[in-house]
């Protein structure tokens, strides 16, 4: 399965943090958008390989948990199985909750304790954790959750001894049993601190600032995209094959950035995209491409802003098809409208419902950021 995984996900970008932006002003000949890119849809063989991996993973999990309690990592949820898929950690970044559970019949408390410690001390580098296997989490470096969780004494958890002590407290005072169709599970629930989102934002503020300057993309837009896409979860994955904070798909948006900005002929790897610095750089670089290449003919700055956000989710082709099936005519119609009319069209008439909601969410989070609430 490891070989299959490595073949499956050659992901995004590798470039010097201060590399200048390459001109990308040439108009594309045939911009058929897919999932935030100008490139065609992900090849069928890659989709099939990904589906086979997920099917294998799902089969192993369901053997232990049953169909009703099957859970998998997603954009706003960290889910990691260990111990023959019998023990799992689940973090809901929207709710600020952590659950560590086990269906193991033999020494469940000992298994929970190990899983709690691994979760509290999980590394900041997502490439170190295989979310689609039952491999244990290797603890190293500064914990990702440092500052987002405190122990029963209100202290941040950075070291093994404190994590061990907190795990023992949870098992002694918070252990709960839940009945499942396949048996029962033991679990503990941990509340994240109230400002857990701000704690995550702080980790990446300097990277966002650097990418904003490098590609001349507003900081508030990058923040709003990350909040929408992943809630600042660097472990974010999607079934579309997107990775990391800004949910970049390697063979579409990632390939565009490599070719048009980085002057590279390959595509980003999984580990490359899971690195927060690379991920934010890639997402901001793709906005640069949208602004200066695919949507360069959009005249009004506000209209271009709306179109860029919509295109990041549903592709440039999706934006233009909202107005006309012919691309040139679509651009003429788009430029003939006021920004308000364009916004109304993209949020009510875009062919994809997800894209219609996406523009609304991102603009809301931009407003929240500028009001000091994000």
Coordinates of C-alpha atoms in Angstrom, one line a residue:
X1 CA 0.0 0.0 0.0
X2 CA 2.9 2.4 0.6
X3 CA 4.0 2.1 -3.0
X4 CA 0.4 2.7 -4.2
X5 CA 0.2 5.7 -2.0
X6 CA 3.4 7.2 -3.3
X7 CA 2.3 6.6 -6.9
X8 CA -1.0 8.1 -6.2
X9 CA -0.2 11.5 -4.8
X10 CA 2.6 13.3 -6.5
X11 CA 1.5 16.7 -5.1
X12 CA 2.6 20.3 -5.1
X13 CA 5.4 22.9 -5.4
X14 CA 9.0 23.1 -4.5
X15 CA 10.6 26.5 -4.9
X16 CA 12.8 29.0 -3.0
X17 CA 10.7 31.0 -0.6
X18 CA 12.0 34.3 -2.2
X19 CA 11.9 33.2 -5.8
X20 CA 10.5 36.0 -8.0
X21 CA 7.2 35.5 -9.8
X22 CA 7.6 34.5 -13.4
X23 CA 5.4 36.4 -15.9
X24 CA 2.2 34.4 -16.7
X25 CA 0.4 36.9 -18.8
X26 CA -0.1 34.8 -22.0
X27 CA -3.7 33.8 -22.5
X28 CA -4.4 30.1 -22.4
X29 CA -5.6 28.5 -25.6
X30 CA -8.1 26.2 -24.0
X31 CA -8.8 26.7 -20.3
X32 CA -11.1 23.8 -19.3
X33 CA -11.2 24.2 -15.6
X34 CA -11.5 21.6 -12.9
X35 CA -11.2 21.9 -9.2
X36 CA -9.5 25.3 -9.1
X37 CA -7.3 24.8 -12.1
X38 CA -7.2 25.5 -15.8
X39 CA -6.1 22.0 -16.5
X40 CA -8.3 19.0 -17.4
X41 CA -9.8 16.7 -14.8
X42 CA -7.5 14.3 -12.9
X43 CA -6.7 11.3 -15.1
X44 CA -9.1 8.3 -14.6
X45 CA -6.2 6.0 -13.7
X46 CA -5.2 8.2 -10.8
X47 CA -8.8 8.6 -9.6
X48 CA -9.2 4.8 -9.7
X49 CA -6.0 4.2 -7.8
X50 CA -7.1 6.7 -5.1
X51 CA -10.5 5.0 -4.9
X52 CA -8.8 1.6 -4.5
X53 CA -6.7 3.0 -1.6
X54 CA -9.8 4.4 0.1
X55 CA -11.7 1.2 -0.4
X56 CA -8.9 -0.8 1.2
X57 CA -8.7 1.6 4.0
X58 CA -12.5 1.7 4.5
X59 CA -12.6 -2.1 4.5
X60 CA -10.0 -2.4 7.3
X61 CA -11.7 0.3 9.4
X62 CA -15.2 -1.1 9.0
X63 CA -14.0 -4.6 10.1
X64 CA -13.4 -3.0 13.5
X65 CA -15.9 -0.2 13.7
X66 CA -18.8 -1.2 11.4
X67 CA -20.3 0.9 8.7
X68 CA -22.1 3.3 11.0
X69 CA -19.0 4.3 12.8
X70 CA -16.7 4.6 9.9
X71 CA -14.8 7.9 9.8
X72 CA -12.0 9.2 7.6
X73 CA -9.9 12.4 7.6
X74 CA -11.2 15.3 5.6
X75 CA -10.7 19.1 5.2
X76 CA -11.8 20.1 8.7
X77 CA -11.4 16.8 10.5
X78 CA -8.2 15.0 11.5
X79 CA -8.8 11.3 11.8
X80 CA -6.0 8.8 12.5
X81 CA -6.2 5.1 13.2
X82 CA -3.5 3.0 14.9
X83 CA -3.4 -0.4 16.6
X84 CA -4.8 -2.5 13.7
X85 CA -7.4 0.2 13.0
X86 CA -9.0 -0.5 16.5
X87 CA -8.0 2.9 18.0
X88 CA -8.5 6.3 16.6
X89 CA -8.1 10.0 17.2
X90 CA -10.6 12.5 15.8
X91 CA -10.1 16.3 15.9
X92 CA -13.0 18.5 14.8
X93 CA -11.3 21.8 14.1
X94 CA -14.6 23.6 13.6
X95 CA -16.0 22.5 17.0
X96 CA -12.7 22.5 18.9
X97 CA -13.2 19.0 20.1
X98 CA -10.9 15.9 20.3
X99 CA -12.1 12.4 20.8
X100 CA -9.7 9.4 21.3
X101 CA -11.5 6.1 21.1
X102 CA -10.8 2.4 21.0
X103 CA -12.8 -0.7 20.2
X104 CA -10.0 -3.0 21.4
X105 CA -11.2 -5.7 23.8
X106 CA -7.7 -6.4 25.2
X107 CA -6.2 -3.7 27.5
X108 CA -8.4 -0.8 26.1
X109 CA -7.1 1.7 28.7
X110 CA -3.5 1.1 27.8
X111 CA -4.2 1.5 24.1
X112 CA -6.2 4.7 24.8
X113 CA -3.4 6.1 26.8
X114 CA -0.8 5.6 24.0
X115 CA -3.2 7.1 21.5
X116 CA -3.9 10.2 23.7
X117 CA -0.2 10.8 24.1
X118 CA 0.5 10.4 20.4
X119 CA -2.4 12.8 19.6
X120 CA -1.4 15.5 22.1
X121 CA 2.2 15.4 20.8
X122 CA 1.5 14.9 17.1
X123 CA 4.1 16.6 14.9
X124 CA 3.6 20.0 13.2
X125 CA 4.8 18.4 9.9
X126 CA 1.8 16.5 8.4
X127 CA 4.1 14.6 6.1
X128 CA 5.2 12.6 9.1
X129 CA 1.8 11.1 9.6
X130 CA 0.1 8.5 7.3
X131 CA -3.6 9.2 7.6
X132 CA -4.6 6.3 5.5
X133 CA -3.0 3.5 7.4
X134 CA -2.8 2.2 11.0
X135 CA 0.8 3.2 11.4
X136 CA 1.5 4.8 14.8
X137 CA 2.2 8.5 15.0
X138 CA 5.9 9.2 15.5
X139 CA 6.3 12.0 18.0
X140 CA 9.0 14.5 17.1
X141 CA 9.6 18.2 17.3
X142 CA 7.2 20.9 18.5
X143 CA 3.7 19.5 18.9
X144 CA 1.1 20.8 16.4
X145 CA -1.5 21.1 19.2
X146 CA 0.8 23.1 21.5
X147 CA -1.3 26.0 22.8
X148 CA -4.5 24.6 21.4
X149 CA -5.0 22.1 24.3
X150 CA -4.1 22.5 28.0
X151 CA -4.0 19.8 30.7
X152 CA -6.2 19.6 33.8
X153 CA -3.9 22.2 35.5
X154 CA -4.4 24.6 32.6
X155 CA -0.8 24.1 31.3
X156 CA 0.2 23.7 27.7
X157 CA 1.3 20.2 26.7
X158 CA 4.8 20.1 25.1
X159 CA 6.6 17.3 26.8
X160 CA 6.1 13.5 27.1
X161 CA 5.8 13.6 30.9
X162 CA 3.0 16.2 30.8
X163 CA 1.1 14.3 28.1
X164 CA 1.5 11.1 30.0
X165 CA 0.2 12.7 33.2
X166 CA -2.8 14.3 31.4
X167 CA -3.6 10.9 29.7
X168 CA -3.7 9.3 33.1
X169 CA -6.0 12.0 34.4
X170 CA -8.4 11.6 31.5
X171 CA -8.6 7.8 31.9
X172 CA -9.2 8.1 35.6
X173 CA -11.9 10.9 35.3
X174 CA -13.3 11.2 31.8
X175 CA -13.4 7.6 30.4
X176 CA -16.7 6.9 28.8
X177 CA -18.2 3.8 27.0
X178 CA -20.4 4.0 23.9
X179 CA -22.5 1.1 22.5
X180 CA -21.8 0.4 18.8
X181 CA -23.5 -2.0 16.5
X182 CA -20.4 -4.1 16.5
X183 CA -19.9 -4.0 20.2
X184 CA -18.8 -1.0 22.3
X185 CA -16.1 1.7 22.3
X186 CA -14.2 3.4 25.1
X187 CA -13.3 7.0 24.6
X188 CA -12.3 10.3 26.2
X189 CA -13.3 13.7 25.0
X190 CA -11.0 16.7 25.2
X191 CA -11.9 20.3 24.7
X192 CA -9.6 22.6 22.8
X193 CA -8.9 26.0 24.2
X194 CA -11.4 28.7 23.2
X195 CA -9.0 30.5 20.9
X196 CA -7.7 27.3 19.2
X197 CA -8.3 28.8 15.8
X198 CA -6.2 31.9 16.6
X199 CA -3.5 29.6 17.9
X200 CA -3.3 27.8 14.6
X201 CA -3.5 31.1 12.6
X202 CA -0.6 32.4 14.5
X203 CA 1.6 29.5 13.4
X204 CA 1.2 30.5 9.8
X205 CA 0.9 34.3 9.9
X206 CA 4.5 34.8 8.7
X207 CA 4.0 32.4 5.8
X208 CA 0.9 34.2 4.7
X209 CA 2.5 37.6 5.0
X210 CA 5.5 36.4 2.8
X211 CA 3.3 34.8 0.2
X212 CA 1.1 37.9 0.0
X213 CA 4.2 40.1 -0.7
X214 CA 5.7 37.6 -3.1
X215 CA 2.6 37.2 -5.3
X216 CA 0.8 40.5 -4.6
X217 CA -2.2 38.7 -3.3
X218 CA -4.1 40.3 -0.3
X219 CA -3.4 38.7 3.1
X220 CA -7.1 38.8 4.0
X221 CA -7.8 36.7 0.9
X222 CA -5.2 34.0 1.8
X223 CA -6.5 33.9 5.4
X224 CA -10.1 33.6 4.2
X225 CA -9.3 30.8 1.7
X226 CA -7.4 28.8 4.4
X227 CA -10.2 29.3 6.9
X228 CA -12.8 28.1 4.3
X229 CA -10.7 25.2 2.9
X230 CA -9.2 23.7 6.1
X231 CA -9.9 25.8 9.2
X232 CA -6.1 26.1 9.4
X233 CA -5.7 22.3 9.6
X234 CA -2.4 21.4 7.8
X235 CA -3.4 17.7 7.8
X236 CA -6.5 18.5 5.6
X237 CA -7.2 16.1 2.8
X238 CA -10.1 15.6 0.4
X239 CA -11.4 12.8 -1.7
X240 CA -10.7 15.0 -4.7
X241 CA -7.0 14.5 -3.9
X242 CA -6.4 18.0 -2.5
X243 CA -3.9 18.5 0.3
X244 CA -3.0 20.9 3.1
X245 CA -4.1 24.3 4.3
X246 CA -5.1 25.7 0.9
X247 CA -6.3 22.3 -0.5
X248 CA -4.2 22.2 -3.6
X249 CA -4.6 19.5 -6.1
X250 CA -1.2 18.5 -7.4
X251 CA -2.1 17.6 -11.0
X252 CA -4.3 20.6 -11.6
X253 CA -3.5 23.8 -9.7
X254 CA -0.2 22.4 -8.5
X255 CA 1.0 21.5 -12.0
X256 CA 0.0 25.0 -13.3
X257 CA 2.1 26.7 -10.6
X258 CA 5.1 24.4 -11.2
X259 CA 5.0 25.1 -14.9
X260 CA 4.0 28.8 -15.1
X261 CA 5.6 30.2 -12.0
X262 CA 8.3 27.8 -10.9
X263 CA 9.5 26.8 -14.5
X264 CA 9.4 23.2 -13.6
X265 CA 8.2 20.2 -15.7
X266 CA 7.1 18.0 -12.8
X267 CA 4.3 18.2 -10.3
X268 CA 4.3 18.6 -6.6
X269 CA 4.6 15.6 -4.3
X270 CA 2.3 14.7 -1.4
X271 CA 5.0 15.6 1.2
X272 CA 5.7 18.9 -0.6
X273 CA 2.1 20.0 -0.4
X274 CA 1.7 18.9 3.2
X275 CA 4.5 21.4 4.1
X276 CA 2.6 24.5 5.2
X277 CA 5.2 26.9 3.7
X278 CA 5.0 25.1 0.3
X279 CA 1.2 24.8 0.5
X280 CA 0.6 28.5 1.2
X281 CA 3.2 29.5 -1.5
X282 CA 1.4 27.3 -4.0
X283 CA -2.1 28.5 -3.3
X284 CA -1.0 32.1 -3.4
X285 CA 0.9 31.5 -6.6
X286 CA -2.2 30.0 -8.2
X287 CA -4.1 33.1 -7.3
X288 CA -1.4 35.1 -9.1
X289 CA -2.0 32.9 -12.2
X290 CA -5.8 33.5 -12.0
X291 CA -5.3 37.2 -11.6
X292 CA -2.7 37.8 -14.3
X293 CA -3.4 35.0 -16.8
X294 CA -6.7 33.2 -16.8
X295 CA -8.8 36.2 -15.6
X296 CA -6.6 39.0 -16.8
X297 CA -9.2 40.3 -19.2
X298 CA -11.7 41.0 -16.3
X299 CA -11.8 44.8 -16.2
X300 CA -13.3 45.7 -12.9
X301 CA -11.1 45.0 -9.8
X302 CA -14.0 43.9 -7.6
X303 CA -15.4 41.7 -10.3
X304 CA -12.0 40.2 -10.8
X305 CA -11.8 39.5 -7.1
X306 CA -15.1 37.7 -7.1
X307 CA -14.1 35.8 -10.2
X308 CA -10.8 34.7 -8.7
X309 CA -12.4 33.3 -5.6
X310 CA -15.0 31.4 -7.5
X311 CA -12.3 30.1 -9.9
X312 CA -10.1 28.8 -7.1
X313 CA -12.9 26.4 -6.2
X314 CA -14.7 25.7 -9.4
X315 CA -12.2 26.6 -12.1
X316 CA -12.0 29.5 -14.5
X317 CA -14.2 27.5 -16.9
X318 CA -16.9 27.3 -14.3
X319 CA -16.9 31.1 -13.8
X320 CA -17.2 31.8 -17.5
X321 CA -19.8 29.2 -18.1
X322 CA -22.0 31.0 -15.6
X323 CA -22.4 33.8 -18.2
X324 CA -22.2 32.0 -21.6
X325 CA -21.0 28.7 -23.1
X326 CA -18.7 30.6 -25.5
X327 CA -15.7 31.9 -23.5
X328 CA -15.2 35.1 -25.4
X329 CA -18.8 36.0 -25.2
X330 CA -18.8 35.1 -21.5
X331 CA -16.0 37.5 -20.9
X332 CA -17.8 40.3 -22.7
X333 CA -21.0 39.7 -20.7
X334 CA -19.1 39.5 -17.4
X335 CA -17.4 42.9 -18.2
X336 CA -20.7 44.4 -19.1
X337 CA -22.1 43.7 -15.6
X338 CA -21.6 45.6 -12.4
X339 CA -19.7 43.8 -9.6
X340 CA -23.0 43.3 -7.8
X341 CA -24.5 41.6 -10.8
X342 CA -21.5 39.4 -11.2
X343 CA -21.7 38.4 -7.5
X344 CA -25.4 37.6 -7.8
X345 CA -24.7 35.5 -10.9
X346 CA -21.8 33.6 -9.3
X347 CA -23.8 32.9 -6.1
X348 CA -27.0 31.9 -7.8
X349 CA -26.3 30.7 -11.3
X350 CA -22.9 29.0 -11.2
X351 CA -23.2 25.4 -12.5
X352 CA -21.8 24.0 -9.2
X353 CA -23.7 24.5 -6.0
X354 CA -20.5 24.2 -4.0
X355 CA -18.9 27.1 -5.9
X356 CA -22.0 29.3 -5.3
X357 CA -21.6 28.8 -1.5
X358 CA -17.8 29.1 -1.7
X359 CA -17.8 32.7 -2.8
X360 CA -20.1 33.7 0.0
X361 CA -18.0 31.9 2.6
X362 CA -14.7 33.4 1.5
X363 CA -16.1 36.9 1.4
X364 CA -17.6 36.5 4.8
X365 CA -14.3 35.3 6.3
X366 CA -12.5 38.2 4.6
X367 CA -14.8 40.6 6.3
X368 CA -14.3 38.8 9.6
X369 CA -10.5 39.0 9.2
X370 CA -10.6 42.8 8.4
X371 CA -12.8 43.3 11.5
X372 CA -10.2 41.6 13.6
X373 CA -12.4 38.5 14.2
X374 CA -10.5 35.9 12.3

